[in-house]
Amino acid sequence: MEETRKTHRLILDNRNRGSITGVTEVLSFDENRILLETTQGMLTIEGTGLHVSRLQLEEGEADLEGTVKSLVYTEGKAGKRQKGSLMKRLFQ
């Protein structure tokens, strides 16, 4: 649904479980950092034991687990990056 993709919402429970809408792309992730492109700009999530537990880019949704230490938004899109989504690059 297109309206879901436009709305950006971040819900964080006890700094260890989160739900995010308005996700347009997952640019990178590891256990210490997740970098997302959202409808409201770039979102960097830093912490420990981070894991993207559910990702549905068609719906613009992602769930995460782990200990969140910081959330930082930056304006605009990522700088130079490889063409294609992360999922496409992972399964090439």
Coordinates of N, CA, C and O in Angstrom, one line a residue:
M1 N 0.8 -1.2 0.0 CA 0.0 0.0 0.0 C 0.9 1.2 0.0 O 1.8 1.4 0.8
E2 N 0.6 2.1 -0.9 CA 1.5 3.3 -1.1 C 1.5 4.2 0.1 O 2.5 4.8 0.5
E3 N 0.4 4.4 0.8 CA 0.3 5.3 1.9 C 1.2 4.8 3.1 O 1.8 5.6 3.8
T4 N 1.3 3.5 3.3 CA 2.1 3.0 4.3 C 3.6 3.4 4.1 O 4.3 3.7 5.0
R5 N 4.0 3.3 2.8 CA 5.4 3.7 2.5 C 5.7 5.1 2.8 O 6.8 5.5 3.1
K6 N 4.7 6.0 2.7 CA 4.9 7.5 2.9 C 5.0 7.8 4.4 O 5.8 8.7 4.8
T7 N 4.3 7.0 5.2 CA 4.3 7.3 6.7 C 5.5 6.7 7.3 O 5.8 5.5 7.1
H8 N 6.3 7.5 8.1 CA 7.4 6.9 8.8 C 7.1 6.9 10.3 O 6.7 7.9 10.9
R9 N 7.2 5.7 10.9 CA 7.0 5.6 12.3 C 8.1 4.7 12.9 O 8.5 3.7 12.3
L10 N 8.6 5.0 14.1 CA 9.6 4.2 14.7 C 9.0 4.0 16.2 O 8.8 4.9 16.9
I11 N 8.9 2.7 16.5 CA 8.5 2.3 17.8 C 9.6 1.5 18.4 O 10.0 0.5 17.8
L12 N 10.1 1.9 19.6 CA 11.2 1.2 20.3 C 10.7 0.8 21.7 O 10.4 1.7 22.5
D13 N 10.7 -0.5 21.9 CA 10.3 -1.0 23.2 C 11.6 -1.3 24.1 O 12.3 -2.2 23.7
N14 N 11.7 -0.7 25.2 CA 12.8 -1.0 26.1 C 14.2 -1.0 25.5 O 15.0 -1.8 25.9
R15 N 14.3 -0.2 24.4 CA 15.6 -0.1 23.7 C 16.2 -1.5 23.2 O 17.3 -1.6 22.9
N16 N 15.3 -2.5 23.1 CA 15.8 -3.7 22.5 C 14.9 -4.4 21.5 O 15.3 -5.4 20.9
R17 N 13.8 -3.8 21.2 CA 12.9 -4.3 20.1 C 12.3 -3.1 19.4 O 11.8 -2.2 20.1
G18 N 12.3 -3.1 18.1 CA 11.8 -1.9 17.4 C 11.0 -2.3 16.1 O 11.3 -3.4 15.5
S19 N 10.1 -1.4 15.7 CA 9.4 -1.6 14.5 C 9.4 -0.3 13.8 O 9.2 0.8 14.4
I20 N 9.7 -0.3 12.5 CA 9.9 0.9 11.7 C 9.1 0.8 10.4 O 9.1 -0.2 9.8
T21 N 8.4 1.9 10.1 CA 7.7 1.9 8.8 C 8.2 3.1 8.0 O 9.0 3.9 8.6
G22 N 7.9 3.1 6.8 CA 8.5 4.2 5.9 C 9.9 3.9 5.5 O 10.6 4.8 5.0
V23 N 10.3 2.6 5.5 CA 11.6 2.2 5.1 C 11.6 2.0 3.6 O 10.8 1.3 3.1
T24 N 12.5 2.6 2.9 CA 12.6 2.5 1.5 C 13.8 1.6 1.0 O 13.7 1.0 0.0
E25 N 14.8 1.5 1.9 CA 15.9 0.6 1.6 C 16.8 0.4 2.8 O 16.9 1.2 3.7
V26 N 17.3 -0.9 2.9 CA 18.3 -1.2 3.9 C 19.7 -1.1 3.3 O 20.0 -1.9 2.3
L27 N 20.5 -0.1 3.7 CA 21.8 0.1 3.0 C 22.9 -0.8 3.5 O 23.7 -1.3 2.8
S28 N 22.9 -1.0 4.8 CA 23.9 -1.9 5.4 C 23.4 -2.3 6.8 O 22.6 -1.6 7.4
F29 N 23.9 -3.4 7.3 CA 23.7 -3.8 8.7 C 24.7 -4.8 9.2 O 25.3 -5.6 8.4
D30 N 25.0 -4.7 10.4 CA 25.8 -5.7 11.1 C 25.4 -5.6 12.6 O 24.4 -4.9 12.9
E31 N 26.1 -6.3 13.5 CA 25.6 -6.4 14.9 C 25.7 -5.1 15.6 O 25.2 -4.9 16.7
N32 N 26.5 -4.1 15.1 CA 26.7 -2.8 15.8 C 26.0 -1.6 15.1 O 25.9 -0.6 15.7
R33 N 25.6 -1.8 13.8 CA 25.0 -0.6 13.1 C 24.0 -1.1 12.0 O 24.3 -2.0 11.3
I34 N 22.9 -0.4 11.9 CA 22.0 -0.6 10.8 C 21.8 0.7 10.2 O 21.5 1.7 10.9
L35 N 21.9 0.8 8.8 CA 21.7 2.0 8.1 C 20.5 1.8 7.2 O 20.5 1.0 6.3
L36 N 19.5 2.6 7.4 CA 18.3 2.6 6.6 C 18.0 3.9 5.9 O 18.3 4.9 6.4
E37 N 17.4 3.8 4.7 CA 16.9 4.9 4.0 C 15.4 4.9 4.3 O 14.7 3.9 4.1
T38 N 14.9 6.0 4.8 CA 13.5 6.1 5.1 C 12.9 7.3 4.4 O 13.6 8.1 3.8
T39 N 11.6 7.4 4.4 CA 10.9 8.5 3.8 C 11.2 9.9 4.5 O 11.0 10.9 3.9
Q40 N 11.8 9.8 5.7 CA 12.2 11.0 6.4 C 13.7 11.2 6.4 O 14.2 12.0 7.2
G41 N 14.4 10.6 5.6 CA 15.9 10.7 5.6 C 16.6 9.4 6.0 O 16.0 8.4 6.2
M42 N 17.9 9.5 6.1 CA 18.7 8.4 6.4 C 18.6 8.2 8.0 O 18.7 9.1 8.7
L43 N 18.5 6.9 8.4 CA 18.4 6.6 9.8 C 19.6 5.6 10.1 O 19.6 4.5 9.5
T44 N 20.4 6.0 11.1 CA 21.5 5.1 11.5 C 21.1 4.7 12.9 O 20.9 5.5 13.8
I45 N 21.1 3.4 13.1 CA 20.8 2.8 14.4 C 22.1 2.1 14.9 O 22.6 1.3 14.2
E46 N 22.6 2.5 16.1 CA 23.8 1.9 16.6 C 23.5 1.2 17.9 O 22.6 1.7 18.7
G47 N 24.2 0.2 18.2 CA 24.0 -0.6 19.4 C 24.8 -1.9 19.4 O 25.9 -1.9 18.8
T48 N 24.4 -2.9 20.1 CA 25.0 -4.1 20.2 C 24.0 -5.3 20.0 O 22.9 -5.1 20.3
G49 N 24.5 -6.3 19.3 CA 23.7 -7.4 19.0 C 22.5 -7.1 18.1 O 21.4 -7.8 18.2
L50 N 22.6 -6.1 17.3 CA 21.5 -5.7 16.4 C 21.3 -6.7 15.3 O 22.2 -7.3 14.8
H51 N 20.0 -6.9 15.0 CA 19.5 -7.9 14.0 C 18.2 -7.4 13.4 O 17.3 -7.0 14.1
V52 N 18.2 -7.4 12.1 CA 16.9 -7.1 11.4 C 16.1 -8.4 11.4 O 16.4 -9.4 10.7
S53 N 15.1 -8.5 12.2 CA 14.3 -9.8 12.4 C 13.3 -9.9 11.3 O 12.9 -11.1 11.0
R54 N 12.8 -8.8 10.8 CA 11.8 -8.9 9.7 C 12.0 -7.7 8.8 O 12.1 -6.6 9.2
L55 N 11.9 -8.0 7.5 CA 12.1 -6.9 6.5 C 11.1 -7.2 5.4 O 11.1 -8.2 4.7
Q56 N 10.2 -6.2 5.1 CA 9.3 -6.2 4.0 C 9.3 -4.9 3.3 O 8.6 -4.0 3.6
L57 N 10.3 -4.8 2.4 CA 10.5 -3.5 1.7 C 9.2 -3.1 0.8 O 9.0 -1.9 0.7
E58 N 8.5 -4.1 0.3 CA 7.3 -3.8 -0.4 C 6.3 -3.0 0.4 O 5.6 -2.2 -0.1
E59 N 6.3 -3.3 1.7 CA 5.4 -2.7 2.6 C 6.1 -1.5 3.3 O 5.4 -0.7 4.0
G60 N 7.4 -1.4 3.2 CA 8.2 -0.3 3.8 C 8.3 -0.6 5.3 O 8.4 0.4 6.1
E61 N 8.4 -1.8 5.7 CA 8.5 -2.2 7.2 C 9.7 -3.0 7.5 O 10.2 -3.8 6.7
A62 N 10.2 -2.7 8.7 CA 11.3 -3.5 9.3 C 11.2 -3.6 10.8 O 10.7 -2.7 11.4
D63 N 11.5 -4.8 11.3 CA 11.6 -5.0 12.7 C 13.0 -5.3 13.1 O 13.8 -5.9 12.3
L64 N 13.5 -4.8 14.3 CA 14.8 -5.0 14.7 C 14.9 -5.5 16.2 O 13.9 -5.3 16.9
E65 N 15.9 -6.2 16.5 CA 16.2 -6.6 17.9 C 17.6 -6.3 18.2 O 18.5 -6.2 17.3
G66 N 17.9 -6.2 19.5 CA 19.2 -5.9 20.0 C 19.2 -4.7 20.9 O 18.1 -4.1 21.1
T67 N 20.3 -4.4 21.5 CA 20.4 -3.2 22.4 C 20.7 -1.9 21.6 O 21.7 -1.8 21.0
V68 N 19.7 -1.0 21.5 CA 19.9 0.2 20.8 C 20.6 1.3 21.7 O 20.1 1.6 22.8
K69 N 21.7 1.8 21.2 CA 22.4 2.9 21.9 C 22.1 4.3 21.4 O 22.2 5.2 22.1
S70 N 21.9 4.3 20.0 CA 21.6 5.7 19.5 C 20.8 5.5 18.2 O 20.9 4.5 17.5
L71 N 20.0 6.5 17.9 CA 19.3 6.7 16.6 C 19.6 8.1 16.1 O 19.5 9.1 16.8
V72 N 20.1 8.1 14.9 CA 20.5 9.4 14.3 C 19.9 9.5 12.9 O 20.1 8.6 12.0
Y73 N 19.2 10.6 12.7 CA 18.7 10.9 11.3 C 19.6 11.9 10.6 O 20.1 12.9 11.3
T74 N 19.8 11.7 9.3 CA 20.4 12.7 8.5 C 19.5 13.0 7.3 O 18.8 12.1 6.9
E75 N 19.6 14.1 6.7 CA 18.8 14.5 5.6 C 19.3 13.9 4.3 O 20.5 13.6 4.2
G76 N 18.4 13.7 3.4 CA 18.7 13.3 2.1 C 19.0 11.8 2.0 O 18.8 11.0 2.9
K77 N 19.5 11.4 0.8 CA 19.8 10.1 0.5 C 21.3 9.8 0.8 O 22.1 10.7 1.0
A78 N 21.7 8.5 0.8 CA 23.1 8.1 1.0 C 23.9 8.7 -0.1 O 23.4 8.9 -1.2
G79 N 25.2 8.8 0.2 CA 26.1 9.3 -0.9 C 26.3 8.2 -1.9 O 25.4 7.5 -2.2
K80 N 27.5 8.0 -2.3 CA 27.8 7.0 -3.3 C 27.5 5.6 -2.7 O 27.9 5.3 -1.7
R81 N 26.7 4.8 -3.5 CA 26.5 3.5 -3.0 C 26.3 2.6 -4.3 O 26.1 3.1 -5.4
Q82 N 26.4 1.3 -4.0 CA 26.2 0.4 -5.1 C 24.8 0.4 -5.6 O 23.8 0.6 -4.9
K83 N 24.6 0.2 -6.9 CA 23.3 0.2 -7.5 C 22.6 -1.1 -7.1 O 23.1 -2.2 -7.0
G84 N 21.3 -1.0 -6.8 CA 20.5 -2.1 -6.5 C 20.3 -2.2 -5.0 O 21.1 -1.6 -4.2
S85 N 19.2 -2.9 -4.5 CA 19.0 -3.0 -3.1 C 20.0 -4.0 -2.5 O 20.6 -4.8 -3.1
L86 N 20.0 -3.9 -1.1 CA 20.9 -4.8 -0.4 C 20.5 -6.2 -0.6 O 21.4 -7.1 -0.8
M87 N 19.2 -6.5 -0.6 CA 18.8 -7.9 -0.8 C 19.2 -8.4 -2.2 O 19.7 -9.5 -2.3
K88 N 19.1 -7.6 -3.2 CA 19.6 -8.0 -4.5 C 21.1 -8.3 -4.5 O 21.6 -9.3 -5.1
R89 N 21.8 -7.4 -3.9 CA 23.3 -7.6 -3.8 C 23.7 -8.8 -3.0 O 24.7 -9.5 -3.4
L90 N 22.9 -9.1 -2.0 CA 23.3 -10.3 -1.1 C 23.1 -11.6 -1.9 O 23.8 -12.5 -1.7
F91 N 22.1 -11.6 -2.8 CA 21.7 -12.9 -3.4 C 22.2 -12.9 -4.9 O 21.7 -13.7 -5.6
Q92 N 23.2 -12.2 -5.3 CA 23.7 -12.2 -6.6 C 24.6 -13.4 -6.8 O 25.3 -13.8 -5.9

